[in-house]
Amino acid sequence: MIYHLLPPLGIVLGAGVVAPLLLARARWAHHAPRLAIGAWLALAGVLACSGGLLLAQLLLSLAGGQGVVGLLAACTAEPGRVPDGRHLPVIAAVSAVTAAGPPCGALVREYVRTRRSRARHARILRLVGRRSARLGVTLLDHETPAVYCLPGRPPEIVVSSGAVRTLRAAELSAAVEHERAHLAGRHHLLFTAARALGSVYRRLPLGSGLRHEVPLLLEMAADDRVLRRCTRQELAAALYETAAGQAPRDVFALGGLSAVQRMNRILATDRPRCPVARGAFTVLASALAVIPLLVACCSL
């Protein structure tokens, strides 16, 4: 029985503990933030699948079978005969619910909660904010420079009066473009998924990475998109001026706790761009999703 539990148990430890620790320290992650975000979410999927596979292995062994590998081998040898057929529907259902239930439940709860929170904030903005046709944003009377976006229907970009007075025209344009990059990339969905999955796996390094690394990577991805249209100095200056700005919990703000780290990254001159390495990491991140099945089928 123990033999059949080793492959999925190894993948659980790898996806939940070892790989997140390595990914959190990987230097390439900040140079390719979108790829790193995909890797974090892929690890969450691998952990859920391997957890379900681990339970299926255990239940099949307890039911008198030889685990998933033995079942697949028997079905291959005799296609017309399925061992322990009466147990398979129950085992499959229990394993699937155990693997997918907590992540899916957390995703639904987090989506509903953030949607309600953003809807309340949007109603407040309609009362206290005023629309600026020139900037295409909602202006909010507040002395502290702050720029943030509020996803929804329709999405809103909010700029405080302090930001309008403090930022130069090019810097304000860079700040607004940063929030538009968040909205165009639908980063709020990735942010919601990362926070929900992070709460499910909060006791593992994977959960910590999802909660803390993914939001930072999303900000870096938006920075990279802005730099296609604005200079590094303009974006860094906008970050500096809005670093102390406060924003609601469920929105993306230009400033915040990560502003200094992002400014250093934006102004750095030694930012490697290696298409071969990025392609290799893309293939690796995609392959992570099928590792549990491959190991289960090949571990004889």
PDB file of C-alpha atoms in Angstrom:
ATOM      1  CA  MET A   1       0.000   0.000   0.000  1.00  0.00           C
ATOM      2  CA  ILE A   2       2.783   2.390   0.942  1.00  0.00           C
ATOM      3  CA  TYR A   3       4.500   1.855  -2.411  1.00  0.00           C
ATOM      4  CA  HIS A   4       1.502   3.121  -4.346  1.00  0.00           C
ATOM      5  CA  LEU A   5       1.222   6.226  -2.158  1.00  0.00           C
ATOM      6  CA  LEU A   6       4.802   7.355  -2.708  1.00  0.00           C
ATOM      7  CA  PRO A   7       4.443   8.925  -6.231  1.00  0.00           C
ATOM      8  CA  PRO A   8       1.437  11.188  -5.453  1.00  0.00           C
ATOM      9  CA  LEU A   9       2.802  11.958  -1.983  1.00  0.00           C
ATOM     10  CA  GLY A  10       6.082  13.048  -3.554  1.00  0.00           C
ATOM     11  CA  ILE A  11       4.223  15.322  -5.953  1.00  0.00           C
ATOM     12  CA  VAL A  12       2.193  16.825  -3.086  1.00  0.00           C
ATOM     13  CA  LEU A  13       5.407  17.689  -1.242  1.00  0.00           C
ATOM     14  CA  GLY A  14       7.047  18.967  -4.418  1.00  0.00           C
ATOM     15  CA  ALA A  15       4.144  21.180  -5.503  1.00  0.00           C
ATOM     16  CA  GLY A  16       3.218  22.389  -2.040  1.00  0.00           C
ATOM     17  CA  VAL A  17       6.622  22.842  -0.393  1.00  0.00           C
ATOM     18  CA  VAL A  18       9.750  22.402  -2.525  1.00  0.00           C
ATOM     19  CA  ALA A  19       8.743  24.101  -5.790  1.00  0.00           C
ATOM     20  CA  PRO A  20       7.173  27.177  -4.089  1.00  0.00           C
ATOM     21  CA  LEU A  21      10.330  27.754  -2.034  1.00  0.00           C
ATOM     22  CA  LEU A  22      12.446  27.590  -5.183  1.00  0.00           C
ATOM     23  CA  LEU A  23      10.047  29.752  -7.195  1.00  0.00           C
ATOM     24  CA  ALA A  24       9.921  32.433  -4.499  1.00  0.00           C
ATOM     25  CA  ARG A  25      13.727  32.741  -4.695  1.00  0.00           C
ATOM     26  CA  ALA A  26      14.007  32.477  -8.489  1.00  0.00           C
ATOM     27  CA  ARG A  27      15.581  35.587 -10.007  1.00  0.00           C
ATOM     28  CA  TRP A  28      13.900  35.016 -13.359  1.00  0.00           C
ATOM     29  CA  ALA A  29      10.412  35.427 -11.843  1.00  0.00           C
ATOM     30  CA  HIS A  30      10.684  39.221 -11.615  1.00  0.00           C
ATOM     31  CA  HIS A  31      12.025  39.417 -15.170  1.00  0.00           C
ATOM     32  CA  ALA A  32       9.113  37.352 -16.549  1.00  0.00           C
ATOM     33  CA  PRO A  33       6.218  38.090 -14.157  1.00  0.00           C
ATOM     34  CA  ARG A  34       3.440  36.698 -16.350  1.00  0.00           C
ATOM     35  CA  LEU A  35       5.250  33.399 -16.684  1.00  0.00           C
ATOM     36  CA  ALA A  36       5.846  33.288 -12.924  1.00  0.00           C
ATOM     37  CA  ILE A  37       2.134  33.918 -12.257  1.00  0.00           C
ATOM     38  CA  GLY A  38       1.290  30.971 -14.498  1.00  0.00           C
ATOM     39  CA  ALA A  39       3.791  28.820 -12.611  1.00  0.00           C
ATOM     40  CA  TRP A  40       2.251  29.691  -9.224  1.00  0.00           C
ATOM     41  CA  LEU A  41      -1.277  28.891 -10.406  1.00  0.00           C
ATOM     42  CA  ALA A  42      -0.058  25.710 -12.129  1.00  0.00           C
ATOM     43  CA  LEU A  43       1.465  24.536  -8.855  1.00  0.00           C
ATOM     44  CA  ALA A  44      -1.903  25.005  -7.174  1.00  0.00           C
ATOM     45  CA  GLY A  45      -3.535  22.869  -9.862  1.00  0.00           C
ATOM     46  CA  VAL A  46      -0.858  20.191  -9.559  1.00  0.00           C
ATOM     47  CA  LEU A  47      -1.288  20.091  -5.788  1.00  0.00           C
ATOM     48  CA  ALA A  48      -5.056  19.657  -6.074  1.00  0.00           C
ATOM     49  CA  CYS A  49      -4.732  16.886  -8.696  1.00  0.00           C
ATOM     50  CA  SER A  50      -2.019  15.049  -6.812  1.00  0.00           C
ATOM     51  CA  GLY A  51      -4.068  15.249  -3.607  1.00  0.00           C
ATOM     52  CA  GLY A  52      -6.988  13.609  -5.360  1.00  0.00           C
ATOM     53  CA  LEU A  53      -4.684  10.987  -6.862  1.00  0.00           C
ATOM     54  CA  LEU A  54      -3.205  10.274  -3.424  1.00  0.00           C
ATOM     55  CA  LEU A  55      -6.658   9.617  -1.993  1.00  0.00           C
ATOM     56  CA  ALA A  56      -7.605   7.448  -4.983  1.00  0.00           C
ATOM     57  CA  GLN A  57      -4.467   5.354  -4.513  1.00  0.00           C
ATOM     58  CA  LEU A  58      -5.284   4.883  -0.830  1.00  0.00           C
ATOM     59  CA  LEU A  59      -8.923   3.967  -1.383  1.00  0.00           C
ATOM     60  CA  LEU A  60      -8.133   1.541  -4.211  1.00  0.00           C
ATOM     61  CA  SER A  61      -5.533  -0.161  -2.068  1.00  0.00           C
ATOM     62  CA  LEU A  62      -7.974  -0.471   0.842  1.00  0.00           C
ATOM     63  CA  ALA A  63     -10.578  -1.893  -1.534  1.00  0.00           C
ATOM     64  CA  GLY A  64      -8.229  -4.734  -2.421  1.00  0.00           C
ATOM     65  CA  GLY A  65      -6.826  -3.318  -5.650  1.00  0.00           C
ATOM     66  CA  GLN A  66      -3.279  -2.388  -6.604  1.00  0.00           C
ATOM     67  CA  GLY A  67      -3.777   1.337  -6.851  1.00  0.00           C
ATOM     68  CA  VAL A  68      -4.182   3.436  -9.977  1.00  0.00           C
ATOM     69  CA  VAL A  69      -1.216   1.831 -11.728  1.00  0.00           C
ATOM     70  CA  GLY A  70      -2.526  -1.676 -11.121  1.00  0.00           C
ATOM     71  CA  LEU A  71      -5.983  -0.683 -12.313  1.00  0.00           C
ATOM     72  CA  LEU A  72      -4.622   0.831 -15.522  1.00  0.00           C
ATOM     73  CA  ALA A  73      -2.425  -2.225 -16.126  1.00  0.00           C
ATOM     74  CA  ALA A  74      -5.362  -4.582 -15.640  1.00  0.00           C
ATOM     75  CA  CYS A  75      -7.579  -2.550 -17.956  1.00  0.00           C
ATOM     76  CA  THR A  76      -4.842  -2.552 -20.604  1.00  0.00           C
ATOM     77  CA  ALA A  77      -4.325  -6.303 -20.358  1.00  0.00           C
ATOM     78  CA  GLU A  78      -8.065  -7.070 -20.404  1.00  0.00           C
ATOM     79  CA  PRO A  79      -9.974  -4.147 -21.925  1.00  0.00           C
ATOM     80  CA  GLY A  80     -13.331  -5.794 -21.326  1.00  0.00           C
ATOM     81  CA  ARG A  81     -12.798  -6.332 -17.620  1.00  0.00           C
ATOM     82  CA  VAL A  82     -12.590  -3.604 -14.974  1.00  0.00           C
ATOM     83  CA  PRO A  83     -11.374  -4.807 -11.552  1.00  0.00           C
ATOM     84  CA  ASP A  84     -13.346  -3.765  -8.487  1.00  0.00           C
ATOM     85  CA  GLY A  85     -15.986  -2.178 -10.689  1.00  0.00           C
ATOM     86  CA  ARG A  86     -18.447  -1.699  -7.875  1.00  0.00           C
ATOM     87  CA  HIS A  87     -16.006   0.518  -5.971  1.00  0.00           C
ATOM     88  CA  LEU A  88     -14.797   2.694  -8.820  1.00  0.00           C
ATOM     89  CA  PRO A  89     -17.691   5.221  -8.986  1.00  0.00           C
ATOM     90  CA  VAL A  90     -17.535   5.878  -5.240  1.00  0.00           C
ATOM     91  CA  ILE A  91     -13.747   6.128  -5.205  1.00  0.00           C
ATOM     92  CA  ALA A  92     -13.714   8.442  -8.233  1.00  0.00           C
ATOM     93  CA  ALA A  93     -16.424  10.668  -6.745  1.00  0.00           C
ATOM     94  CA  VAL A  94     -14.782  10.903  -3.333  1.00  0.00           C
ATOM     95  CA  SER A  95     -11.361  11.641  -4.853  1.00  0.00           C
ATOM     96  CA  ALA A  96     -12.719  14.277  -7.239  1.00  0.00           C
ATOM     97  CA  VAL A  97     -14.736  16.059  -4.544  1.00  0.00           C
ATOM     98  CA  THR A  98     -11.801  16.001  -2.131  1.00  0.00           C
ATOM     99  CA  ALA A  99      -9.431  17.405  -4.755  1.00  0.00           C
ATOM    100  CA  ALA A 100     -11.691  19.992  -6.379  1.00  0.00           C
ATOM    101  CA  GLY A 101     -14.119  20.844  -3.584  1.00  0.00           C
ATOM    102  CA  PRO A 102     -12.026  23.139  -1.356  1.00  0.00           C
ATOM    103  CA  PRO A 103     -10.375  25.116  -4.220  1.00  0.00           C
ATOM    104  CA  CYS A 104     -13.641  25.558  -6.127  1.00  0.00           C
ATOM    105  CA  GLY A 105     -15.520  26.524  -2.978  1.00  0.00           C
ATOM    106  CA  ALA A 106     -12.856  29.072  -2.047  1.00  0.00           C
ATOM    107  CA  LEU A 107     -12.890  30.527  -5.571  1.00  0.00           C
ATOM    108  CA  VAL A 108     -16.670  30.990  -5.507  1.00  0.00           C
ATOM    109  CA  ARG A 109     -16.662  32.545  -2.031  1.00  0.00           C
ATOM    110  CA  GLU A 110     -13.809  34.933  -2.836  1.00  0.00           C
ATOM    111  CA  TYR A 111     -15.371  35.962  -6.156  1.00  0.00           C
ATOM    112  CA  VAL A 112     -18.734  36.702  -4.538  1.00  0.00           C
ATOM    113  CA  ARG A 113     -17.129  38.593  -1.665  1.00  0.00           C
ATOM    114  CA  THR A 114     -14.920  40.773  -3.862  1.00  0.00           C
ATOM    115  CA  ARG A 115     -17.753  41.465  -6.280  1.00  0.00           C
ATOM    116  CA  ARG A 116     -19.981  42.692  -3.454  1.00  0.00           C
ATOM    117  CA  SER A 117     -17.172  44.769  -1.989  1.00  0.00           C
ATOM    118  CA  ARG A 118     -16.402  46.403  -5.329  1.00  0.00           C
ATOM    119  CA  ALA A 119     -20.097  47.041  -5.973  1.00  0.00           C
ATOM    120  CA  ARG A 120     -20.384  48.871  -2.631  1.00  0.00           C
ATOM    121  CA  HIS A 121     -17.307  50.933  -3.435  1.00  0.00           C
ATOM    122  CA  ALA A 122     -18.681  51.771  -6.890  1.00  0.00           C
ATOM    123  CA  ARG A 123     -21.906  53.067  -5.334  1.00  0.00           C
ATOM    124  CA  ILE A 124     -19.904  55.305  -3.022  1.00  0.00           C
ATOM    125  CA  LEU A 125     -17.833  56.595  -5.934  1.00  0.00           C
ATOM    126  CA  ARG A 126     -20.977  57.563  -7.812  1.00  0.00           C
ATOM    127  CA  LEU A 127     -21.961  59.714  -4.821  1.00  0.00           C
ATOM    128  CA  VAL A 128     -18.658  61.395  -3.933  1.00  0.00           C
ATOM    129  CA  GLY A 129     -16.646  61.231  -7.157  1.00  0.00           C
ATOM    130  CA  ARG A 130     -16.920  63.257 -10.326  1.00  0.00           C
ATOM    131  CA  ARG A 131     -16.189  62.178 -13.857  1.00  0.00           C
ATOM    132  CA  SER A 132     -13.326  63.792 -15.775  1.00  0.00           C
ATOM    133  CA  ALA A 133     -13.939  63.565 -19.505  1.00  0.00           C
ATOM    134  CA  ARG A 134     -10.450  64.908 -20.243  1.00  0.00           C
ATOM    135  CA  LEU A 135      -8.645  62.209 -18.268  1.00  0.00           C
ATOM    136  CA  GLY A 136     -11.260  59.494 -18.670  1.00  0.00           C
ATOM    137  CA  VAL A 137     -11.186  58.789 -14.911  1.00  0.00           C
ATOM    138  CA  THR A 138     -13.204  59.413 -11.770  1.00  0.00           C
ATOM    139  CA  LEU A 139     -11.799  62.221  -9.621  1.00  0.00           C
ATOM    140  CA  LEU A 140     -11.964  61.929  -5.852  1.00  0.00           C
ATOM    141  CA  ASP A 141     -11.310  64.823  -3.492  1.00  0.00           C
ATOM    142  CA  HIS A 142      -8.421  63.680  -1.290  1.00  0.00           C
ATOM    143  CA  GLU A 143      -5.151  65.347  -0.407  1.00  0.00           C
ATOM    144  CA  THR A 144      -2.992  62.185  -0.570  1.00  0.00           C
ATOM    145  CA  PRO A 145      -1.860  61.298  -4.129  1.00  0.00           C
ATOM    146  CA  ALA A 146      -3.510  58.004  -5.052  1.00  0.00           C
ATOM    147  CA  VAL A 147      -4.409  56.212  -8.274  1.00  0.00           C
ATOM    148  CA  TYR A 148      -6.266  52.905  -8.400  1.00  0.00           C
ATOM    149  CA  CYS A 149      -8.670  50.935 -10.560  1.00  0.00           C
ATOM    150  CA  LEU A 150     -11.974  49.352  -9.596  1.00  0.00           C
ATOM    151  CA  PRO A 151     -12.935  46.356 -11.784  1.00  0.00           C
ATOM    152  CA  GLY A 152     -16.603  45.961 -12.546  1.00  0.00           C
ATOM    153  CA  ARG A 153     -19.252  46.878 -15.073  1.00  0.00           C
ATOM    154  CA  PRO A 154     -18.201  49.425 -16.058  1.00  0.00           C
ATOM    155  CA  PRO A 155     -14.657  49.444 -14.645  1.00  0.00           C
ATOM    156  CA  GLU A 156     -13.428  52.661 -13.061  1.00  0.00           C
ATOM    157  CA  ILE A 157     -10.033  54.313 -12.693  1.00  0.00           C
ATOM    158  CA  VAL A 158      -9.950  56.593  -9.657  1.00  0.00           C
ATOM    159  CA  VAL A 159      -7.516  59.489  -9.261  1.00  0.00           C
ATOM    160  CA  SER A 160      -7.349  61.645  -6.168  1.00  0.00           C
ATOM    161  CA  SER A 161      -7.183  65.420  -6.405  1.00  0.00           C
ATOM    162  CA  GLY A 162      -3.809  65.223  -4.641  1.00  0.00           C
ATOM    163  CA  ALA A 163      -2.439  63.097  -7.473  1.00  0.00           C
ATOM    164  CA  VAL A 164      -3.665  65.581 -10.085  1.00  0.00           C
ATOM    165  CA  ARG A 165      -1.892  68.427  -8.278  1.00  0.00           C
ATOM    166  CA  THR A 166       1.306  66.508  -7.549  1.00  0.00           C
ATOM    167  CA  LEU A 167       1.963  64.523 -10.726  1.00  0.00           C
ATOM    168  CA  ARG A 168       3.126  66.043 -13.977  1.00  0.00           C
ATOM    169  CA  ALA A 169       1.086  65.359 -17.087  1.00  0.00           C
ATOM    170  CA  ALA A 170       3.374  62.553 -18.330  1.00  0.00           C
ATOM    171  CA  GLU A 171       3.537  60.990 -14.871  1.00  0.00           C
ATOM    172  CA  LEU A 172      -0.251  61.102 -14.464  1.00  0.00           C
ATOM    173  CA  SER A 173      -0.617  59.520 -17.892  1.00  0.00           C
ATOM    174  CA  ALA A 174       1.760  56.724 -16.845  1.00  0.00           C
ATOM    175  CA  ALA A 175      -0.218  56.174 -13.652  1.00  0.00           C
ATOM    176  CA  VAL A 176      -3.503  55.929 -15.524  1.00  0.00           C
ATOM    177  CA  GLU A 177      -1.970  53.602 -18.125  1.00  0.00           C
ATOM    178  CA  HIS A 178      -0.803  51.337 -15.311  1.00  0.00           C
ATOM    179  CA  GLU A 179      -4.369  50.918 -14.070  1.00  0.00           C
ATOM    180  CA  ARG A 180      -5.634  50.391 -17.610  1.00  0.00           C
ATOM    181  CA  ALA A 181      -3.083  47.622 -17.982  1.00  0.00           C
ATOM    182  CA  HIS A 182      -4.590  45.904 -14.931  1.00  0.00           C
ATOM    183  CA  LEU A 183      -8.079  46.155 -16.401  1.00  0.00           C
ATOM    184  CA  ALA A 184      -7.027  45.068 -19.894  1.00  0.00           C
ATOM    185  CA  GLY A 185      -5.163  42.051 -18.509  1.00  0.00           C
ATOM    186  CA  ARG A 186      -8.103  41.136 -16.227  1.00  0.00           C
ATOM    187  CA  HIS A 187      -5.656  40.941 -13.382  1.00  0.00           C
ATOM    188  CA  HIS A 188      -8.464  41.109 -10.838  1.00  0.00           C
ATOM    189  CA  LEU A 189      -9.506  37.569 -11.792  1.00  0.00           C
ATOM    190  CA  LEU A 190      -5.975  36.242 -11.301  1.00  0.00           C
ATOM    191  CA  PHE A 191      -5.711  38.168  -8.035  1.00  0.00           C
ATOM    192  CA  THR A 192      -8.978  36.660  -6.793  1.00  0.00           C
ATOM    193  CA  ALA A 193      -7.888  33.151  -7.788  1.00  0.00           C
ATOM    194  CA  ALA A 194      -4.501  33.529  -6.095  1.00  0.00           C
ATOM    195  CA  ARG A 195      -6.009  34.824  -2.874  1.00  0.00           C
ATOM    196  CA  ALA A 196      -8.673  32.091  -2.800  1.00  0.00           C
ATOM    197  CA  LEU A 197      -6.192  29.275  -3.471  1.00  0.00           C
ATOM    198  CA  GLY A 198      -3.763  30.831  -1.011  1.00  0.00           C
ATOM    199  CA  SER A 199      -6.388  30.581   1.715  1.00  0.00           C
ATOM    200  CA  VAL A 200      -6.936  26.887   0.931  1.00  0.00           C
ATOM    201  CA  TYR A 201      -3.217  26.083   1.131  1.00  0.00           C
ATOM    202  CA  ARG A 202      -2.349  28.730   3.734  1.00  0.00           C
ATOM    203  CA  ARG A 203      -0.355  26.282   5.892  1.00  0.00           C
ATOM    204  CA  LEU A 204       2.007  25.467   2.999  1.00  0.00           C
ATOM    205  CA  PRO A 205       4.681  27.597   1.315  1.00  0.00           C
ATOM    206  CA  LEU A 206       2.497  27.478  -1.798  1.00  0.00           C
ATOM    207  CA  GLY A 207      -0.270  29.363   0.013  1.00  0.00           C
ATOM    208  CA  SER A 208       2.124  32.054   1.194  1.00  0.00           C
ATOM    209  CA  GLY A 209       3.489  32.483  -2.318  1.00  0.00           C
ATOM    210  CA  LEU A 210       0.036  32.758  -3.842  1.00  0.00           C
ATOM    211  CA  ARG A 211      -1.010  35.430  -1.340  1.00  0.00           C
ATOM    212  CA  HIS A 212       2.163  37.525  -1.412  1.00  0.00           C
ATOM    213  CA  GLU A 213       4.111  36.843  -4.623  1.00  0.00           C
ATOM    214  CA  VAL A 214       1.271  36.823  -7.160  1.00  0.00           C
ATOM    215  CA  PRO A 215      -0.023  40.349  -6.306  1.00  0.00           C
ATOM    216  CA  LEU A 216       3.524  41.709  -6.654  1.00  0.00           C
ATOM    217  CA  LEU A 217       3.980  39.900  -9.967  1.00  0.00           C
ATOM    218  CA  LEU A 218       0.689  41.309 -11.245  1.00  0.00           C
ATOM    219  CA  GLU A 219       1.927  44.825 -10.475  1.00  0.00           C
ATOM    220  CA  MET A 220       5.181  44.095 -12.294  1.00  0.00           C
ATOM    221  CA  ALA A 221       3.287  42.755 -15.298  1.00  0.00           C
ATOM    222  CA  ALA A 222       1.278  45.984 -15.454  1.00  0.00           C
ATOM    223  CA  ASP A 223       4.508  48.003 -15.123  1.00  0.00           C
ATOM    224  CA  ASP A 224       6.005  46.171 -18.099  1.00  0.00           C
ATOM    225  CA  ARG A 225       2.965  46.964 -20.222  1.00  0.00           C
ATOM    226  CA  VAL A 226       3.114  50.654 -19.303  1.00  0.00           C
ATOM    227  CA  LEU A 227       6.798  50.838 -20.247  1.00  0.00           C
ATOM    228  CA  ARG A 228       5.846  50.160 -23.863  1.00  0.00           C
ATOM    229  CA  ARG A 229       4.333  53.664 -23.983  1.00  0.00           C
ATOM    230  CA  CYS A 230       6.024  55.602 -21.167  1.00  0.00           C
ATOM    231  CA  THR A 231       9.588  56.067 -20.025  1.00  0.00           C
ATOM    232  CA  ARG A 232      11.040  54.427 -16.932  1.00  0.00           C
ATOM    233  CA  GLN A 233      11.586  57.776 -15.267  1.00  0.00           C
ATOM    234  CA  GLU A 234       7.938  58.819 -15.697  1.00  0.00           C
ATOM    235  CA  LEU A 235       6.572  55.594 -14.234  1.00  0.00           C
ATOM    236  CA  ALA A 236       9.108  55.554 -11.388  1.00  0.00           C
ATOM    237  CA  ALA A 237       8.262  59.159 -10.521  1.00  0.00           C
ATOM    238  CA  ALA A 238       4.543  58.348 -10.464  1.00  0.00           C
ATOM    239  CA  LEU A 239       5.255  55.386  -8.195  1.00  0.00           C
ATOM    240  CA  TYR A 240       7.319  57.570  -5.866  1.00  0.00           C
ATOM    241  CA  GLU A 241       4.639  60.228  -5.531  1.00  0.00           C
ATOM    242  CA  THR A 242       1.797  57.746  -4.920  1.00  0.00           C
ATOM    243  CA  ALA A 243       3.716  55.300  -2.712  1.00  0.00           C
ATOM    244  CA  ALA A 244       1.889  56.449   0.421  1.00  0.00           C
ATOM    245  CA  GLY A 245      -1.553  56.421  -1.194  1.00  0.00           C
ATOM    246  CA  GLN A 246      -4.254  54.291   0.411  1.00  0.00           C
ATOM    247  CA  ALA A 247      -6.749  52.234  -1.580  1.00  0.00           C
ATOM    248  CA  PRO A 248      -9.515  49.755  -0.754  1.00  0.00           C
ATOM    249  CA  ARG A 249      -8.530  46.143  -0.183  1.00  0.00           C
ATOM    250  CA  ASP A 250     -10.034  44.686  -3.361  1.00  0.00           C
ATOM    251  CA  VAL A 251      -8.591  47.111  -5.920  1.00  0.00           C
ATOM    252  CA  PHE A 252      -5.237  47.630  -7.647  1.00  0.00           C
ATOM    253  CA  ALA A 253      -3.380  50.745  -6.540  1.00  0.00           C
ATOM    254  CA  LEU A 254      -0.366  52.260  -8.277  1.00  0.00           C
ATOM    255  CA  GLY A 255       1.496  52.801  -5.011  1.00  0.00           C
ATOM    256  CA  GLY A 256       1.532  50.631  -1.918  1.00  0.00           C
ATOM    257  CA  LEU A 257       4.021  48.515  -0.024  1.00  0.00           C
ATOM    258  CA  SER A 258       5.711  47.176  -3.165  1.00  0.00           C
ATOM    259  CA  ALA A 259       6.424  50.609  -4.655  1.00  0.00           C
ATOM    260  CA  VAL A 260      10.112  50.758  -3.643  1.00  0.00           C
ATOM    261  CA  GLN A 261      10.860  47.267  -4.956  1.00  0.00           C
ATOM    262  CA  ARG A 262       9.102  48.032  -8.228  1.00  0.00           C
ATOM    263  CA  MET A 263      10.911  51.362  -8.611  1.00  0.00           C
ATOM    264  CA  ASN A 264      14.255  49.615  -8.257  1.00  0.00           C
ATOM    265  CA  ARG A 265      13.181  47.063 -10.856  1.00  0.00           C
ATOM    266  CA  ILE A 266      11.937  49.708 -13.290  1.00  0.00           C
ATOM    267  CA  LEU A 267      15.115  51.778 -13.064  1.00  0.00           C
ATOM    268  CA  ALA A 268      17.484  48.803 -13.214  1.00  0.00           C
ATOM    269  CA  THR A 269      19.573  48.642 -16.360  1.00  0.00           C
ATOM    270  CA  ASP A 270      20.564  44.958 -16.128  1.00  0.00           C
ATOM    271  CA  ARG A 271      17.258  43.311 -16.946  1.00  0.00           C
ATOM    272  CA  PRO A 272      17.983  40.155 -18.957  1.00  0.00           C
ATOM    273  CA  ARG A 273      15.733  39.160 -21.789  1.00  0.00           C
ATOM    274  CA  CYS A 274      16.308  35.562 -22.873  1.00  0.00           C
ATOM    275  CA  PRO A 275      13.621  34.139 -25.174  1.00  0.00           C
ATOM    276  CA  VAL A 276      15.110  30.627 -24.966  1.00  0.00           C
ATOM    277  CA  ALA A 277      14.959  30.575 -21.164  1.00  0.00           C
ATOM    278  CA  ARG A 278      11.456  32.001 -21.128  1.00  0.00           C
ATOM    279  CA  GLY A 279      10.329  29.381 -23.625  1.00  0.00           C
ATOM    280  CA  ALA A 280      11.882  26.625 -21.514  1.00  0.00           C
ATOM    281  CA  PHE A 281      10.106  27.856 -18.401  1.00  0.00           C
ATOM    282  CA  THR A 282       6.829  28.034 -20.325  1.00  0.00           C
ATOM    283  CA  VAL A 283       7.147  24.398 -21.369  1.00  0.00           C
ATOM    284  CA  LEU A 284       8.060  23.427 -17.806  1.00  0.00           C
ATOM    285  CA  ALA A 285       5.067  25.257 -16.333  1.00  0.00           C
ATOM    286  CA  SER A 286       2.735  23.595 -18.844  1.00  0.00           C
ATOM    287  CA  ALA A 287       4.196  20.153 -18.157  1.00  0.00           C
ATOM    288  CA  LEU A 288       3.536  20.490 -14.428  1.00  0.00           C
ATOM    289  CA  ALA A 289      -0.179  19.988 -15.049  1.00  0.00           C
ATOM    290  CA  VAL A 290       0.313  16.432 -16.377  1.00  0.00           C
ATOM    291  CA  ILE A 291       3.059  15.236 -14.027  1.00  0.00           C
ATOM    292  CA  PRO A 292       0.674  13.435 -11.628  1.00  0.00           C
ATOM    293  CA  LEU A 293      -0.842  11.352 -14.401  1.00  0.00           C
ATOM    294  CA  LEU A 294       2.528  10.569 -15.978  1.00  0.00           C
ATOM    295  CA  VAL A 295       4.038   9.429 -12.698  1.00  0.00           C
ATOM    296  CA  ALA A 296       0.969   7.371 -11.843  1.00  0.00           C
ATOM    297  CA  CYS A 297       1.066   5.609 -15.210  1.00  0.00           C
ATOM    298  CA  CYS A 298       4.811   5.044 -15.322  1.00  0.00           C
ATOM    299  CA  SER A 299       5.693   4.177 -11.708  1.00  0.00           C
ATOM    300  CA  LEU A 300       5.909   0.403 -11.938  1.00  0.00           C
TER     301      LEU A 300
END
